[in-house]
Amino acid sequence: MKTLKIAVLVSGNGSNLQVLIDKMQAGKLPIDIVAVVSNKADAYALTRAKNANIPAFVIDKNEQGKTYKRAEFERLALDVLKPLGVDLVVLAGFMKILTPLFINGVKDELNAPMINLHPSLLPAYKGLDTHERVLKSGERYHGCSVHLVTAELDAGQILSQAVLEVHPNDTPATLQNKVHALEHQLLPRTIDFIARGVIDVEDVSDVYRFWGN
Ligand code: GRF
């Protein structure tokens, strides 16, 4: 089985990154995390990368202290990733919307697929504040999805989902915690399936789903 060279893009805490690091170090996931890229200098995910001796790149502000424009960030990130031979780009808590410049660059320059972890059962509840909206709509089910990244936000081919039942006493905070815990299972499982060829990102015939409670 092929060891997948992975780049993980982050903006914040990085608990999903930590799960990947832990499984990689335990020999439980056939991946090599070759880079962690953050658009925020204060993202705790950077500390997690450094503690694991993974090359960490911050693309946040330019020499004049100005936050990089979207296109500048995307070009710099591609330039960082290009020499690394990345097989898969993973967005794990990456909170910047990407434009076709980066999305096509990953496809054409890195020749790699890109996946995103999203806290809802896509195609429902794209975008932000998913837990609040799920509760307001009185949904019976909620969960998280891993999907291929395309230019349309949260709309690429769905690869996998973890599902939970919403309880009457759930709040946005309890749902967030439960979905986060599910993400920690879904992301490594999905990457494992990609590495093993169970999921073929070029030809997705089925969505892999499991129950989280
Ligand atoms: C997750 O809830 C993910 O779905 C969303 O951002 C969060 C990242 O969490 N896109 P963490 O930074 O991995 O802890």
Coordinates of C-alpha atoms and ligand atoms in Angstrom, one line a residue:
M1 CA 0.0 0.0 0.0
K2 CA 1.2 3.5 -0.9
T3 CA 2.1 5.9 1.9
L4 CA 0.2 9.1 1.0
K5 CA 2.2 12.3 1.2
I6 CA -0.2 14.8 2.8
A7 CA -0.3 18.5 3.2
V8 CA -2.7 19.8 5.8
L9 CA -4.1 23.4 5.6
V10 CA -5.3 24.8 8.9
S11 CA -6.4 28.1 10.5
G12 CA -7.0 27.3 14.2
N13 CA -6.8 24.6 16.9
G14 CA -5.9 21.7 14.7
S15 CA -7.5 18.9 16.7
N16 CA -8.2 17.0 13.5
L17 CA -4.5 17.5 12.5
Q18 CA -3.5 16.0 15.9
V19 CA -5.6 12.9 15.2
L20 CA -3.7 12.4 11.9
I21 CA -0.4 13.0 13.6
D22 CA -1.2 10.5 16.4
K23 CA -2.3 7.8 14.0
M24 CA 0.6 8.4 11.7
Q25 CA 3.1 8.2 14.6
A26 CA 1.4 5.0 15.8
G27 CA 1.7 3.4 12.4
K28 CA -2.1 3.2 12.1
L29 CA -2.4 5.4 9.0
P30 CA -0.3 5.1 5.9
I31 CA 0.4 8.8 5.6
D32 CA 3.4 11.1 5.7
I33 CA 2.4 14.6 6.7
V34 CA 5.0 16.6 4.7
A35 CA 3.6 20.1 5.4
V36 CA 1.2 22.0 7.6
V37 CA 0.2 25.4 6.1
S38 CA -1.6 28.0 8.2
N39 CA -3.1 31.3 7.1
K40 CA -3.0 32.4 10.8
A41 CA 0.3 32.9 12.7
D42 CA -1.3 32.2 16.0
A43 CA -3.0 28.9 15.0
Y44 CA -2.4 26.3 17.7
A45 CA -2.2 23.7 14.9
L46 CA 1.3 25.2 14.2
T47 CA 2.5 24.2 17.6
R48 CA 1.1 20.7 17.1
A49 CA 3.1 20.4 13.8
K50 CA 6.3 21.7 15.4
N51 CA 5.9 19.3 18.3
A52 CA 5.7 16.4 15.8
N53 CA 8.7 17.8 13.7
I54 CA 6.4 18.4 10.7
P55 CA 7.5 21.4 8.5
A56 CA 5.0 24.2 9.3
F57 CA 4.5 27.2 7.1
V58 CA 2.8 30.4 8.0
I59 CA 1.4 32.5 5.2
D60 CA -0.3 35.3 7.1
K61 CA 1.2 38.8 6.8
N62 CA 3.7 40.3 4.4
E63 CA 6.9 42.1 5.4
Q64 CA 4.9 45.3 5.8
G65 CA 2.6 43.6 8.3
K66 CA -0.4 43.5 5.9
T67 CA -2.4 40.3 5.7
Y68 CA -1.8 38.6 2.3
K69 CA -4.5 39.1 -0.3
R70 CA -6.3 35.9 -1.2
A71 CA -4.4 35.5 -4.5
E72 CA -1.1 36.2 -2.8
F73 CA -1.8 33.6 -0.2
E74 CA -2.8 31.0 -2.8
R75 CA 0.2 31.5 -5.0
L76 CA 2.6 31.3 -2.0
A77 CA 0.9 28.2 -0.7
L78 CA 1.2 26.5 -4.1
D79 CA 4.9 27.5 -4.3
V80 CA 5.5 26.0 -0.8
L81 CA 3.7 22.7 -1.7
K82 CA 5.0 22.2 -5.2
P83 CA 8.4 20.8 -4.4
L84 CA 7.1 18.4 -1.8
G85 CA 5.5 15.8 -4.1
V86 CA 2.1 16.0 -2.3
D87 CA -0.4 13.2 -3.0
L88 CA -3.3 14.7 -1.2
V89 CA -4.2 18.1 0.2
V90 CA -6.4 18.1 3.3
L91 CA -8.3 21.1 4.5
A92 CA -8.9 20.5 8.3
G93 CA -10.3 23.6 9.9
F94 CA -9.0 25.8 7.2
M95 CA -11.3 28.9 7.3
K96 CA -10.3 30.8 4.2
I97 CA -12.4 30.4 1.0
L98 CA -10.2 29.2 -1.8
T99 CA -10.5 30.5 -5.4
P100 CA -9.9 28.7 -8.7
L101 CA -6.3 29.9 -8.7
F102 CA -5.5 27.5 -5.8
I103 CA -8.0 24.8 -6.6
N104 CA -6.8 24.5 -10.2
G105 CA -3.2 24.9 -9.1
V106 CA -3.5 21.9 -6.8
K107 CA -5.0 19.9 -9.7
D108 CA -2.6 21.1 -12.4
E109 CA 0.6 21.9 -10.6
L110 CA 0.5 19.4 -7.7
N111 CA -1.5 16.7 -9.6
A112 CA -3.2 16.0 -6.3
P113 CA -6.8 15.8 -5.1
M114 CA -8.0 18.0 -2.3
I115 CA -10.5 17.2 0.4
N116 CA -12.3 19.2 3.0
L117 CA -13.9 18.3 6.3
H118 CA -17.2 20.1 6.9
P119 CA -19.5 20.0 10.0
S120 CA -22.8 19.0 8.3
L121 CA -24.4 16.3 6.3
L122 CA -23.8 17.9 2.9
P123 CA -25.3 18.9 0.6
A124 CA -27.4 20.3 3.5
Y125 CA -26.0 23.2 5.6
K126 CA -23.0 24.5 3.5
G127 CA -21.1 27.4 5.0
L128 CA -20.9 28.5 8.6
D129 CA -22.9 28.1 11.8
T130 CA -24.1 24.7 10.8
H131 CA -25.1 23.5 14.3
E132 CA -27.3 26.5 15.0
R133 CA -29.1 26.1 11.7
V134 CA -29.6 22.4 12.1
L135 CA -31.2 23.0 15.5
K136 CA -33.4 25.9 14.2
S137 CA -34.7 23.7 11.4
G138 CA -35.6 20.9 13.8
E139 CA -33.5 18.3 11.9
R140 CA -33.5 14.8 13.3
Y141 CA -30.0 14.0 12.0
H142 CA -26.7 15.9 11.8
G143 CA -23.1 15.0 11.3
C144 CA -20.0 15.7 9.2
S145 CA -18.8 15.2 5.7
V146 CA -15.6 14.8 3.8
H147 CA -15.8 16.0 0.2
L148 CA -13.6 16.9 -2.8
V149 CA -12.9 20.6 -3.1
T150 CA -14.2 22.4 -6.1
A151 CA -14.7 26.1 -6.9
E152 CA -18.2 26.1 -5.5
L153 CA -18.1 26.3 -1.7
D154 CA -18.7 22.9 0.1
A155 CA -20.2 21.5 -3.1
G156 CA -17.7 19.0 -4.4
Q157 CA -18.3 15.2 -4.6
I158 CA -19.1 13.8 -1.1
L159 CA -16.8 11.0 -0.2
S160 CA -17.9 10.1 3.3
Q161 CA -20.2 11.1 6.2
A162 CA -20.6 10.3 9.9
V163 CA -24.2 10.7 11.1
L164 CA -25.7 11.3 14.6
E165 CA -29.2 11.7 15.9
V166 CA -30.1 15.2 17.3
H167 CA -31.5 14.9 20.8
P168 CA -34.2 17.3 22.1
N169 CA -31.9 18.8 24.7
D170 CA -29.0 19.4 22.3
T171 CA -27.6 22.9 22.0
P172 CA -25.2 24.3 19.4
A173 CA -22.4 23.6 21.9
T174 CA -23.3 20.0 22.5
L175 CA -23.7 19.4 18.8
Q176 CA -20.4 21.0 18.1
N177 CA -18.7 18.7 20.6
K178 CA -20.4 15.6 19.2
V179 CA -19.7 16.5 15.6
H180 CA -16.1 17.3 16.4
A181 CA -15.6 13.9 18.0
L182 CA -17.1 12.3 14.9
E183 CA -14.8 14.3 12.6
H184 CA -11.9 12.8 14.5
Q185 CA -13.1 9.4 13.3
L186 CA -14.3 10.3 9.9
L187 CA -11.2 12.2 8.6
P188 CA -8.6 9.4 9.3
R189 CA -11.0 6.7 8.1
T190 CA -11.5 8.6 4.8
I191 CA -7.8 9.2 4.3
D192 CA -7.2 5.5 5.1
F193 CA -9.8 4.5 2.5
I194 CA -8.2 6.8 -0.1
A195 CA -4.7 5.4 0.6
R196 CA -6.0 1.8 0.3
G197 CA -8.0 2.6 -2.9
V198 CA -11.3 1.8 -1.2
I199 CA -12.3 5.3 -2.2
D200 CA -11.2 6.2 -5.7
V201 CA -11.3 10.0 -5.8
E202 CA -11.3 9.9 -9.6
D203 CA -14.3 7.7 -9.8
V204 CA -16.6 7.9 -6.7
S205 CA -19.4 5.4 -6.9
D206 CA -20.6 5.5 -3.3
V207 CA -20.6 7.6 -0.2
Y208 CA -19.2 5.9 2.8
R209 CA -21.4 6.5 5.8
F210 CA -21.3 5.4 9.4
W211 CA -23.3 6.1 12.6
G212 CA -21.8 8.0 15.3
N213 CA -24.1 7.2 18.2
Ligands
GRF1 C1 -14.0 21.4 12.3 O1 -15.2 21.5 13.0 C2 -14.2 21.4 10.8 O2 -15.3 20.8 10.4 C3 -14.3 22.9 10.5 O3 -13.3 23.4 11.4 C4 -13.2 22.7 12.6 C5 -11.7 22.4 12.8 O4 -11.4 21.9 14.0 N1 -14.1 23.1 9.1 P1 -9.9 21.6 14.5 O5 -9.1 22.9 14.1 O6 -9.4 20.5 13.7 O7 -10.0 21.4 15.9

